[in-house]
mmCIF file of C-alpha atoms and ligand atoms in Angstrom:
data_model
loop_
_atom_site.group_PDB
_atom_site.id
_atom_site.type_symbol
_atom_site.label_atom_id
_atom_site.label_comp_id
_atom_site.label_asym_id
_atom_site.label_seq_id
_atom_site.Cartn_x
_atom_site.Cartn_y
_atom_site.Cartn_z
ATOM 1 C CA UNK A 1 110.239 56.708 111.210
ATOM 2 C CA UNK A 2 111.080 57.909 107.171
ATOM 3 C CA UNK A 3 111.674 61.950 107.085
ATOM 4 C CA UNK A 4 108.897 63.397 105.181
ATOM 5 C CA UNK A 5 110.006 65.653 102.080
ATOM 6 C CA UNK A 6 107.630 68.644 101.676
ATOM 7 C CA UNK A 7 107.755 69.912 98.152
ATOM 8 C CA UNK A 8 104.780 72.489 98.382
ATOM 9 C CA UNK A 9 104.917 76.306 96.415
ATOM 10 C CA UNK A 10 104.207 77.738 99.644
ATOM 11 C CA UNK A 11 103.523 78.197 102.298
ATOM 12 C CA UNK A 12 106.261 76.102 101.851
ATOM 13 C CA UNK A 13 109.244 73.981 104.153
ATOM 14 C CA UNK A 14 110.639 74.988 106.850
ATOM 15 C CA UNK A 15 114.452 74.348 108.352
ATOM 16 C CA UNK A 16 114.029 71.825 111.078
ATOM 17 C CA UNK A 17 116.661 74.224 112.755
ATOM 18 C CA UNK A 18 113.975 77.234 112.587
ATOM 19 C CA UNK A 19 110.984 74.883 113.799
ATOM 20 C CA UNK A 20 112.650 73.677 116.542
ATOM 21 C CA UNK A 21 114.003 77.183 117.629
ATOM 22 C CA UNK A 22 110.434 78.745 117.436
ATOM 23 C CA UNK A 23 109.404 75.272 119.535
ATOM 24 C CA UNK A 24 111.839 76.518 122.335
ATOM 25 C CA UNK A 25 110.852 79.896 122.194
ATOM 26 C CA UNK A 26 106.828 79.431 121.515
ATOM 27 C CA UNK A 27 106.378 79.680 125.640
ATOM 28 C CA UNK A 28 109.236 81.396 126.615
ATOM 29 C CA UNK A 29 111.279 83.432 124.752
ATOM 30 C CA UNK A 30 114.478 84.122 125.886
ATOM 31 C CA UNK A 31 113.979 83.540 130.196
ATOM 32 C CA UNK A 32 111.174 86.749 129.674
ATOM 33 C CA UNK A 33 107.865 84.492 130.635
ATOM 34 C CA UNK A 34 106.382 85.685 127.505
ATOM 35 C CA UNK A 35 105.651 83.931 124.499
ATOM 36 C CA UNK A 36 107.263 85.625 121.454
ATOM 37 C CA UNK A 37 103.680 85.505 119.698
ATOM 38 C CA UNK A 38 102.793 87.599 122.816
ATOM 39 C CA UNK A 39 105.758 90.353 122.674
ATOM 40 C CA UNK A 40 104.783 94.344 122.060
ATOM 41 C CA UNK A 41 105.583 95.390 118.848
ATOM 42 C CA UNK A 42 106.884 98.348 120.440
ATOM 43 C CA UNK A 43 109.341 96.701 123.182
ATOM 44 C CA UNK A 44 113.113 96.668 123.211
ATOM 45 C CA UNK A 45 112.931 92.862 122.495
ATOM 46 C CA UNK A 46 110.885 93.245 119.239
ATOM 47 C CA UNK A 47 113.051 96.063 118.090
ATOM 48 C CA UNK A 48 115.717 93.889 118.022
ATOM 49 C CA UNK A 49 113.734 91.078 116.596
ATOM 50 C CA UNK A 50 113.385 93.318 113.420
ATOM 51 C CA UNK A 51 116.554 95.574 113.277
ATOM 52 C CA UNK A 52 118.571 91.853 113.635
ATOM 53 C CA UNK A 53 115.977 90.409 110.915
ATOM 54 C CA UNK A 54 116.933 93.660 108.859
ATOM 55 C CA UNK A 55 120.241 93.853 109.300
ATOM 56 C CA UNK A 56 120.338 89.746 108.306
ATOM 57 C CA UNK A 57 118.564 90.751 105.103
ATOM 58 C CA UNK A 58 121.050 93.757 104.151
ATOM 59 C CA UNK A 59 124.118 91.217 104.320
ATOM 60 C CA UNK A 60 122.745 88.398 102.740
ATOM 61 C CA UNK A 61 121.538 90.287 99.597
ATOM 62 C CA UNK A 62 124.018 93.154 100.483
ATOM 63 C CA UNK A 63 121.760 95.378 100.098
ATOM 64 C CA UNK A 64 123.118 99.134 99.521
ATOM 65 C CA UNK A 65 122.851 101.765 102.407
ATOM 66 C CA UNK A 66 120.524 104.267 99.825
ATOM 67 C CA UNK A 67 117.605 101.457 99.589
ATOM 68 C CA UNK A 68 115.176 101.045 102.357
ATOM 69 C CA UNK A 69 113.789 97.445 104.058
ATOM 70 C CA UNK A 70 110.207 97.678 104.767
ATOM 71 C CA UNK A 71 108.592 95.137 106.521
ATOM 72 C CA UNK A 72 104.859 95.105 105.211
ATOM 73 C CA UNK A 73 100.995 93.019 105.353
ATOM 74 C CA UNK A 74 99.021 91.962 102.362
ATOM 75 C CA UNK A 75 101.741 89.799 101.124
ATOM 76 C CA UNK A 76 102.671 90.168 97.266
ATOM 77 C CA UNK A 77 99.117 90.589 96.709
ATOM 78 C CA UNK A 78 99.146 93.744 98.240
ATOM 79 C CA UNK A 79 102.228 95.418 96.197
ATOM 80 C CA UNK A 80 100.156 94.704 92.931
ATOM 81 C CA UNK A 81 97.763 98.012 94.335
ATOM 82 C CA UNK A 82 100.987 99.390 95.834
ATOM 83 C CA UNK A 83 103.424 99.755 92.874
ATOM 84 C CA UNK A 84 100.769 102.002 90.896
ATOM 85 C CA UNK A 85 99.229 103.457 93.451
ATOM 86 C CA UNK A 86 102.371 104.980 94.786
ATOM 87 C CA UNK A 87 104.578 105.754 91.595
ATOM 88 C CA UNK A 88 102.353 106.408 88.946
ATOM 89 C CA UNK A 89 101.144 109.949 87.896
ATOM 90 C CA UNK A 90 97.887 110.746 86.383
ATOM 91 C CA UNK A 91 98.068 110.365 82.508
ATOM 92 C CA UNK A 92 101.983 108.020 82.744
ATOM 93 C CA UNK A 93 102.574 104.392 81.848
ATOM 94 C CA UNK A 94 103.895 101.673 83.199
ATOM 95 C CA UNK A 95 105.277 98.530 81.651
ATOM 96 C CA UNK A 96 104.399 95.288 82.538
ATOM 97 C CA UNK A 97 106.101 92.252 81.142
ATOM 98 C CA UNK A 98 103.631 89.000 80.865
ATOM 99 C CA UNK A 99 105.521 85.714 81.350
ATOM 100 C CA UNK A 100 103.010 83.896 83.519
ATOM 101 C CA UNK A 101 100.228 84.288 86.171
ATOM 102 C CA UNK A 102 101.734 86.234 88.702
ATOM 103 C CA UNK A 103 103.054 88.749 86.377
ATOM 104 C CA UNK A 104 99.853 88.373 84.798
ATOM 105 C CA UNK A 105 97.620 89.070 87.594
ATOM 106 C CA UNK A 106 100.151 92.043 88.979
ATOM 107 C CA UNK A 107 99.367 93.423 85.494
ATOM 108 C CA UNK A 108 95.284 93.164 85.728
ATOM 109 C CA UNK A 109 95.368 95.004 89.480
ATOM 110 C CA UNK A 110 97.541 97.683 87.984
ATOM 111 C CA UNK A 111 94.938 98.876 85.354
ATOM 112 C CA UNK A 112 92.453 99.269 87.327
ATOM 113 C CA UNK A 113 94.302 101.821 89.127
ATOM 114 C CA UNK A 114 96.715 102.984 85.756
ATOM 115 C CA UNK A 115 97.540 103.207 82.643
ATOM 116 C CA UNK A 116 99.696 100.100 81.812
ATOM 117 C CA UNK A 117 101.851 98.668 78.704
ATOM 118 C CA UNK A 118 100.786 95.287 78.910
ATOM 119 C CA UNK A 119 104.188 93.307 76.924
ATOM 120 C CA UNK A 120 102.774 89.750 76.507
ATOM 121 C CA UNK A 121 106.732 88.187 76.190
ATOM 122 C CA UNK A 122 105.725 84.398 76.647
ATOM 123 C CA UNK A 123 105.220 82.422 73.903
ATOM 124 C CA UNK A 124 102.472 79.868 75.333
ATOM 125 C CA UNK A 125 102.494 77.226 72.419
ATOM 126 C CA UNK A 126 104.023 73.465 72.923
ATOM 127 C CA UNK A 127 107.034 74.427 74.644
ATOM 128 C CA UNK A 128 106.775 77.540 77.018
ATOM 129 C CA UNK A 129 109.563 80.382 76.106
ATOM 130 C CA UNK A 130 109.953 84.084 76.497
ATOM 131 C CA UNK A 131 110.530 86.406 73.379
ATOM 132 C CA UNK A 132 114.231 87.800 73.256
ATOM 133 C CA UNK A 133 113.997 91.509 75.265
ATOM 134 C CA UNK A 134 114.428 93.110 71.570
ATOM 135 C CA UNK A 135 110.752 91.926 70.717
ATOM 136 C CA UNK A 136 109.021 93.647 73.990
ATOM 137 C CA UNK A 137 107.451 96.428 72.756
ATOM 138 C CA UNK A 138 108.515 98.927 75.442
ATOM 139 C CA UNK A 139 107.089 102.542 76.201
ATOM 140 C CA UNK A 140 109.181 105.396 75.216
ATOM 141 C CA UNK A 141 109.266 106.677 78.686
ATOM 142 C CA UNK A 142 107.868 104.085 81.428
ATOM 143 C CA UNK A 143 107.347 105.044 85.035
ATOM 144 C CA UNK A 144 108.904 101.659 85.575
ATOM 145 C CA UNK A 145 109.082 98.520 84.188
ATOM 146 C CA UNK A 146 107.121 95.337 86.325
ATOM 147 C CA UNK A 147 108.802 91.757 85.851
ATOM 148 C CA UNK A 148 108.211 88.669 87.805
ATOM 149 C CA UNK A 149 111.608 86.868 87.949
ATOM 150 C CA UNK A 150 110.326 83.232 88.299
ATOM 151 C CA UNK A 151 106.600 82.442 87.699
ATOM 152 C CA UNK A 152 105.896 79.834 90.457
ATOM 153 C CA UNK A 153 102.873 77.789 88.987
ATOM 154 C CA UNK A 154 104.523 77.196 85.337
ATOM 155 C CA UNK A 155 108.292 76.787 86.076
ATOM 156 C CA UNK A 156 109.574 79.953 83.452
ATOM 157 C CA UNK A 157 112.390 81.857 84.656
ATOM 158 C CA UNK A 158 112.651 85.791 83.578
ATOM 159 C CA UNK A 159 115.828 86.441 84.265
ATOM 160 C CA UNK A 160 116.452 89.742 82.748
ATOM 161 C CA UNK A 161 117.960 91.516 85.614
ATOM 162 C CA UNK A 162 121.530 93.051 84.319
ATOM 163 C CA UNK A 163 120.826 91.575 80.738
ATOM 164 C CA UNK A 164 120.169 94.310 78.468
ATOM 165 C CA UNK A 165 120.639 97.283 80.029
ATOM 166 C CA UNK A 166 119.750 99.435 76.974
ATOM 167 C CA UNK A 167 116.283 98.573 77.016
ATOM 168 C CA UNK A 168 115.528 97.946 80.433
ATOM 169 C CA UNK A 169 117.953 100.240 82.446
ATOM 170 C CA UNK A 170 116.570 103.371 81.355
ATOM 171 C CA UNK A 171 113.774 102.638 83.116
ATOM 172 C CA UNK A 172 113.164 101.758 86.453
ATOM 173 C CA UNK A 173 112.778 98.219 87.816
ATOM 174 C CA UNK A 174 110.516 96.738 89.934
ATOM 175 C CA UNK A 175 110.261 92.684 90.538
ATOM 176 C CA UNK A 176 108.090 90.094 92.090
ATOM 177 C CA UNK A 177 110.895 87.914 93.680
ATOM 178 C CA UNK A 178 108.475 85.698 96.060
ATOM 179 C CA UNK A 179 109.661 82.838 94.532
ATOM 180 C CA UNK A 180 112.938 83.435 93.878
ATOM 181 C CA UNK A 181 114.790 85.372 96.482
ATOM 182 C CA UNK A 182 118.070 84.719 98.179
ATOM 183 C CA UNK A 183 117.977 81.405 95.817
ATOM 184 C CA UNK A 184 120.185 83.327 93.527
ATOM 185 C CA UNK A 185 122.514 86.290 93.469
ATOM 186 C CA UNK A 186 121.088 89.639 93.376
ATOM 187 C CA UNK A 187 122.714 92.868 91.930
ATOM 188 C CA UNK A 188 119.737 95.531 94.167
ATOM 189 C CA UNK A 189 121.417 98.308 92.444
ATOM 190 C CA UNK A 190 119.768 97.001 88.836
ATOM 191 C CA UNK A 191 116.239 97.349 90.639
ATOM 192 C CA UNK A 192 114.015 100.465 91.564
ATOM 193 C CA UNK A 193 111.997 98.261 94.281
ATOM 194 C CA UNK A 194 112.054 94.765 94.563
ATOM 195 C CA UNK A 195 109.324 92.391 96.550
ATOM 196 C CA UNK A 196 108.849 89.220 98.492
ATOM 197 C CA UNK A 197 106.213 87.418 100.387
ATOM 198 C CA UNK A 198 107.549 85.736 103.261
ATOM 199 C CA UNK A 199 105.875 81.690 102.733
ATOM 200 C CA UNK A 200 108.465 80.556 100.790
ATOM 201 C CA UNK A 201 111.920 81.471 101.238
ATOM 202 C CA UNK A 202 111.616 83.604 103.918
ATOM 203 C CA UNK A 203 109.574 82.162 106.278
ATOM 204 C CA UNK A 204 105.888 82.138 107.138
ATOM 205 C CA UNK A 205 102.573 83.854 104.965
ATOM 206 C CA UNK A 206 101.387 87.068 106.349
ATOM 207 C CA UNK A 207 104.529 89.012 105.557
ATOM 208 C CA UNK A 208 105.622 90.999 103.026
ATOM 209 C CA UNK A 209 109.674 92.308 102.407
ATOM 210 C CA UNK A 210 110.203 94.960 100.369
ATOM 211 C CA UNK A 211 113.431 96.615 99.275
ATOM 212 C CA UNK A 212 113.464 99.768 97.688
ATOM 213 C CA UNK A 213 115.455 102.752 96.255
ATOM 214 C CA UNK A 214 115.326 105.349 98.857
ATOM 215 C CA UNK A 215 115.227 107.985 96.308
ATOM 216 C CA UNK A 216 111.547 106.855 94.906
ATOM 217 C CA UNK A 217 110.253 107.681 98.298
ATOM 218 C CA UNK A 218 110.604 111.256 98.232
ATOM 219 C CA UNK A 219 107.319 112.434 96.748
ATOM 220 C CA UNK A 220 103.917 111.727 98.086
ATOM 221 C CA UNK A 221 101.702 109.356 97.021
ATOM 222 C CA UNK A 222 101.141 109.989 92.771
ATOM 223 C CA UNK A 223 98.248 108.224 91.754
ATOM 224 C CA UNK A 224 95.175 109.314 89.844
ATOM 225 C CA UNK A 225 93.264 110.769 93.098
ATOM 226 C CA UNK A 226 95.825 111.667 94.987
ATOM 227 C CA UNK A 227 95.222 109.308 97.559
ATOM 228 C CA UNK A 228 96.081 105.938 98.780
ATOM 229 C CA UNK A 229 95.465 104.682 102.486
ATOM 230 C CA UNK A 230 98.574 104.974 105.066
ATOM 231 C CA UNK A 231 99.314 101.209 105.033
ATOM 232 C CA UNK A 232 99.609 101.179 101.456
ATOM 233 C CA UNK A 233 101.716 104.559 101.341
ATOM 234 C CA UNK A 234 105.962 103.520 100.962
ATOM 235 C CA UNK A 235 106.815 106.772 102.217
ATOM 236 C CA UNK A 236 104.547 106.853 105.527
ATOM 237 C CA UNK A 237 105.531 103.333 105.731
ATOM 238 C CA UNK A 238 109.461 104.385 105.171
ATOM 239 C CA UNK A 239 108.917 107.130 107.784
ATOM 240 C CA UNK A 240 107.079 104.809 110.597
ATOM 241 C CA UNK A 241 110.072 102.419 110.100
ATOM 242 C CA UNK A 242 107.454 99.694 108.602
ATOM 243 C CA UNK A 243 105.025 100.674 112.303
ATOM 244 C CA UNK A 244 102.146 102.369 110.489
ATOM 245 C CA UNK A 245 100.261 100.090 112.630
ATOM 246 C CA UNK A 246 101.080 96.823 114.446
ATOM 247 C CA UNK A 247 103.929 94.984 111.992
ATOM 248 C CA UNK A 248 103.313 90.725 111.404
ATOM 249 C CA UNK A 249 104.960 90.073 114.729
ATOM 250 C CA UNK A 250 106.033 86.022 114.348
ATOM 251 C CA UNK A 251 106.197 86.422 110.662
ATOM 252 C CA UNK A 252 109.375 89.082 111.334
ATOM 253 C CA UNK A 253 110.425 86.865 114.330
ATOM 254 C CA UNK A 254 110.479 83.497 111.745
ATOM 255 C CA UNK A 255 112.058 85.636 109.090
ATOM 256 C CA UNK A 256 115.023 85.940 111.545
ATOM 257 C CA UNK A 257 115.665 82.732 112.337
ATOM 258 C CA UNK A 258 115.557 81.805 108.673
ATOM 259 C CA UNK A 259 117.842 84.403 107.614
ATOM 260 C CA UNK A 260 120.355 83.116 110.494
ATOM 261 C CA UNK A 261 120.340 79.722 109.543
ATOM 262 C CA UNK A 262 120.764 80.492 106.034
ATOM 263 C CA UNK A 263 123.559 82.515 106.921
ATOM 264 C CA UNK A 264 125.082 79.645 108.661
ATOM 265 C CA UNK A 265 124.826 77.409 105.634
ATOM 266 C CA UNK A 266 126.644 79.483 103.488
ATOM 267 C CA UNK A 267 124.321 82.418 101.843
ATOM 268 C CA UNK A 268 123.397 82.970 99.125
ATOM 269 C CA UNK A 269 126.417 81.850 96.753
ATOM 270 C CA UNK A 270 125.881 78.140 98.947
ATOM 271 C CA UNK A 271 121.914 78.396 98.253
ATOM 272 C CA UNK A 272 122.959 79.182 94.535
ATOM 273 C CA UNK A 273 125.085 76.491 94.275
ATOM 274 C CA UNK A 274 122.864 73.391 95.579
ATOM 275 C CA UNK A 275 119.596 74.842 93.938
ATOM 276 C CA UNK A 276 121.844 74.677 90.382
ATOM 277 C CA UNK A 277 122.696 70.899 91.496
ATOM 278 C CA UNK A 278 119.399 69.943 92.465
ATOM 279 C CA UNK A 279 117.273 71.353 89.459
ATOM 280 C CA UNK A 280 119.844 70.305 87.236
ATOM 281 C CA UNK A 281 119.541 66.404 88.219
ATOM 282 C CA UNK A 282 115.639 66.886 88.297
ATOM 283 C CA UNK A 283 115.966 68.333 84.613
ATOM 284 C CA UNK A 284 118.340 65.079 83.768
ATOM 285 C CA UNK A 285 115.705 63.103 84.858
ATOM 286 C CA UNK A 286 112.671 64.574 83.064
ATOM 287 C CA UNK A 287 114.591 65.233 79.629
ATOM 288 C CA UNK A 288 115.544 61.183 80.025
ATOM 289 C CA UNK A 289 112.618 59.719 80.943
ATOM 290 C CA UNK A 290 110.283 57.980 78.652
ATOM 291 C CA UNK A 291 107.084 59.246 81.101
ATOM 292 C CA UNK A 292 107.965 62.439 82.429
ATOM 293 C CA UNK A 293 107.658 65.567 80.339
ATOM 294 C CA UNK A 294 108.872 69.316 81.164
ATOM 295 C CA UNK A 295 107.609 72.427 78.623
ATOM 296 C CA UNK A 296 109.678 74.389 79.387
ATOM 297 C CA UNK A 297 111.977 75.978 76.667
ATOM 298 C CA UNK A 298 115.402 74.951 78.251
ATOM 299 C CA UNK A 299 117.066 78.467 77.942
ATOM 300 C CA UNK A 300 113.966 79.938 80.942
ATOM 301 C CA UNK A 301 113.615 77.071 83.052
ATOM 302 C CA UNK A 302 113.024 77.199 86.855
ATOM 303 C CA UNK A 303 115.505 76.324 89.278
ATOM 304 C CA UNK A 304 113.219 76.771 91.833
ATOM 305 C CA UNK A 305 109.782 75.129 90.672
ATOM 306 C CA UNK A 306 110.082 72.737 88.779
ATOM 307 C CA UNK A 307 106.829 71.652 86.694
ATOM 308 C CA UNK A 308 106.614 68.748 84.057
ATOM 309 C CA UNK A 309 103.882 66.023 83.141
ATOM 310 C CA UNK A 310 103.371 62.525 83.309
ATOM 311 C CA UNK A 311 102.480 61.147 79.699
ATOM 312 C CA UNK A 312 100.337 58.817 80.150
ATOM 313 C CA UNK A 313 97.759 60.459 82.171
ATOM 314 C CA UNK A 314 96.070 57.550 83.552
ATOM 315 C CA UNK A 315 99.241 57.332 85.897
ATOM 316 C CA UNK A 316 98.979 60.494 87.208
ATOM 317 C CA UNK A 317 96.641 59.605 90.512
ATOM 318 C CA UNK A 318 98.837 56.870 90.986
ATOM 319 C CA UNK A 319 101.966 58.855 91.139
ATOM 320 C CA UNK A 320 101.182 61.440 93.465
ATOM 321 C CA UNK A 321 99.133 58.807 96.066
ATOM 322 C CA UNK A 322 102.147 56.476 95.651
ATOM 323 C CA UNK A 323 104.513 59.347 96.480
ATOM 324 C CA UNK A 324 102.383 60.442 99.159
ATOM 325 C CA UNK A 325 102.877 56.766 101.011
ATOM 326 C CA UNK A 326 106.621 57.482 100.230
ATOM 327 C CA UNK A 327 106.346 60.970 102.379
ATOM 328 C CA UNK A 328 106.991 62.925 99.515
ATOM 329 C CA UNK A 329 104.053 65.733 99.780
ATOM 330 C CA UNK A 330 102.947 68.517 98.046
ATOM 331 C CA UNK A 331 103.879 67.529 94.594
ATOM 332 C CA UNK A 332 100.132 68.646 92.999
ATOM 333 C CA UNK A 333 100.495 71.412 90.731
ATOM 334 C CA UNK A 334 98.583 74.696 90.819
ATOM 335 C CA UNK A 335 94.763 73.949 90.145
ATOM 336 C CA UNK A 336 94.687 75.823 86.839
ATOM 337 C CA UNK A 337 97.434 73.719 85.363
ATOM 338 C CA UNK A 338 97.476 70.305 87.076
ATOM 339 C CA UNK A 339 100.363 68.310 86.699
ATOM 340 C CA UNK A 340 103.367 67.764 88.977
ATOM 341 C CA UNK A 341 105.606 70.397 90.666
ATOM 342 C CA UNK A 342 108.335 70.090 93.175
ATOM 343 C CA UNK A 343 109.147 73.417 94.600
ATOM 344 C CA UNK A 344 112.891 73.584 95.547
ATOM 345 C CA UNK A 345 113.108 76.155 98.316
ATOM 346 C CA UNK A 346 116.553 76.609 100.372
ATOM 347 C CA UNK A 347 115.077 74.510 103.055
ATOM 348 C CA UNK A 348 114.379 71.646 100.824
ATOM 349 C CA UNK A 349 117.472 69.092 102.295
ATOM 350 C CA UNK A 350 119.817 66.974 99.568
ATOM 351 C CA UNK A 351 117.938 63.738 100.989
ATOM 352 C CA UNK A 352 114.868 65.257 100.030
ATOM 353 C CA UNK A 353 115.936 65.545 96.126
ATOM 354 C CA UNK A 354 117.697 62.200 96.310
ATOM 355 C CA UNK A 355 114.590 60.765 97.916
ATOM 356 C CA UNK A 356 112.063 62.264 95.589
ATOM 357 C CA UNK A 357 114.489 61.626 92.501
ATOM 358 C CA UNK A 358 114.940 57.448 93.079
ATOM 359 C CA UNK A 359 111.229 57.240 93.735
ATOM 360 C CA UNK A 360 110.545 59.180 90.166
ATOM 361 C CA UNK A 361 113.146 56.107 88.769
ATOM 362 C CA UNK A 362 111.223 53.394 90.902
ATOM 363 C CA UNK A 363 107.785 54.722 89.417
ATOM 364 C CA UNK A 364 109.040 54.695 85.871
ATOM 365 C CA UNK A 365 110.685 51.707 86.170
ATOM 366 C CA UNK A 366 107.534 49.566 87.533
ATOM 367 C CA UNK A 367 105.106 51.515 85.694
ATOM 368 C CA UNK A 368 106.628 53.223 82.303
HETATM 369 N N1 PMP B 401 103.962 86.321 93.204
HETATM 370 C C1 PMP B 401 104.425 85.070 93.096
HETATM 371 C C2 PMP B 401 105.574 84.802 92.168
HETATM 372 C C3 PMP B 401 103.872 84.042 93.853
HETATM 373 O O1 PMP B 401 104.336 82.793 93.739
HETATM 374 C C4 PMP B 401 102.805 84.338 94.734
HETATM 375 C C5 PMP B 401 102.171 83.285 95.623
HETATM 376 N N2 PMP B 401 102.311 81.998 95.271
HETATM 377 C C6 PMP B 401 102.344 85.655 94.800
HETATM 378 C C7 PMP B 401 102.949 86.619 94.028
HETATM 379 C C8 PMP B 401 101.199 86.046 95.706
HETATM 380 O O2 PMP B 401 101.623 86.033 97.030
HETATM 381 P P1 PMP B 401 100.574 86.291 98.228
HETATM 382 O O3 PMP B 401 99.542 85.216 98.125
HETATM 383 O O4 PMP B 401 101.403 86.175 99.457
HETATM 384 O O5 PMP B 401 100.019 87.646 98.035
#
């Protein structure tokens, strides 16, 4: 039977390794007679489940002993009511930089709970770019600065982390990674708090990892009325070692395993390395072709979703059906933008991309 390719933005592909293991362990996990999806939160077994899962995380993004893991609902979703709610004080302002939807939409929640800089740094016209840092018109002095490193529906990269450290370091840094972690190097000490939902390089939806600078989580919750519920409180979520109330079990149980096998390929530097390869042969392909089309300036590209267009429109059906019958899935982009997109997650094998990259030749070839 052909290997299907999943290409999806998430909830995303999975390591065959990972299904397999939570296969073996779905009835029994480990000789107990217990499903894992059955296991207290509060048992020895479970404990382990999450200090191992931590401890994974910690070596993989070496992650310094003065920032805290928490393991948390509501997804990324959630952390756009968090970040405010939690660090701002009445009559302060945030800064939010604007490169996309995510960042976008992280910056609408936030003013409805703040006061917020909104820095609009893309430059939407023919070909997508983001103004140089020296254009953002920054606040004197920010609570923190908001980024989203890699906008998963358009394919733009903000990679600003450790760039200008005038502008940006004097403030604090917080970043929507959900796309992009652990598919890069990452310096933690540049950031104040830094976020991931699980359903794309981490695992499964329903999970939320954030990593952030012990120091912020001193105070008390800031915001304008003094209040925000316990679940959506770092510190009491800090202090209950992420067991405010009953943690995503299986989503910190997948987490594990995907950490572990990602470990075993290599880490980071090896997830680095083949993302680079892949995106860069993708990229080849587009900026070649006669019928595909990326706009994208080339300088903040994605090497993790990968968006472009098919020129002559009337193809478009044809190319994602056809691809479909080739077991190449998920290739639709987002609703609001349409197009193709081919998410390159760690999971996503080398005879995936090679599949997906001679059918993209065949198509043009028979149909450009
Ligand atoms: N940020 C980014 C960059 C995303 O790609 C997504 C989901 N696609 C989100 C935030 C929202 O995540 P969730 O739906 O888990 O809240």
């Amino acid at each position: 039977m052909q290997e299907t390719f999943y290409f999806g933005a998430g909830p995303a592909t999975l390591p065959k390794v990972v299904l397999n293991k939570i296969k073996n362990e779905l009835i029994d996990y480990r000789g107990m007679g217990l499903s894992v999806l059955e296991l207290s939160h509060r048992s020895n077994e479970f404990m382990d489940v999450m200090i191992r899962a931590e401890n994974l995380l910690r070596e993989l993004m070496g992650i310094p002993d003065d920032y805290a893991v928490l393991l948390l609902h509501g997804g990324a979703t959630a952390q756009y009511s968090m970040l405010p709610m939690n660090f701002m004080h009445l009559g302060e302002v945030a800064d939010y930089v604007c490169t996309g939807h995510w960042s976008q939409k992280a910056c609408n929640e936030a003013k409805r709970i703040s006061n917020i800089n909104q820095i609009d740094a893309l430059v939407d016209s023919k070909l997508k770019s983001i103004k140089p840092i020296a254009q953002w018109p920054m606040s004197e002095r920010a609570s923190y600065v908001h980024y989203c490193e890699n906008e998963t529906i358009s394919g733009v990269m903000n990679d600003i982390a450790g760039m200008d450290a005038v502008s940006l370091k004097a403030s604090t840094l917080f970043c929507d990674m959900t796309s992009s972690i652990l598919t890069r190097p990452t310096e933690v000490k540049d950031f104040g708090l830094i976020y991931a939902s699980a359903q794309k390089n981490l695992g499964v939806a329903g999970l939320c990892v954030v990593v952030v600078k012990k120091d912020l989580l001193k105070n008390d919750v800031k915001n304008t009325s003094n209040f925000s519920p316990m679940v959506f409180d770092y510190k009491k979520c800090f202090e209950a070692k992420s067991l405010v109330n009953t943690p995503p079990t299986f989503a910190i149980y997948v987490l594990g395993l995907v950490l572990d096998w990602l470990k075993a390929e290599g880490g980071v530097t090896e997830m680095y390395a083949r993302g680079q390869q892949y995106s860069k042969s993708l990229y080849e392909l587009i900026d070649m072709s006669a019928l595909y089309v990326n706009n994208v300036d080339a300088r903040c590209r994605s090497d993790v979703n990968i968006s472009f267009d098919i020129k002559d429109v009337i193809l478009y059906e044809k190319f994602i059906s056809l691809a479909e019958s080739n077991h190449l899935l998920g290739l639709r982009g987002h609703n609001s933008v349409g197009g193709v997109r081919v998410s390159l997650y760690n999971a996503i094998p080398a005879s995936g991309v090679e599949a997906l990259l001679g059918f993209m030749r065949d198509f043009e070839l028979s149909h450009g």
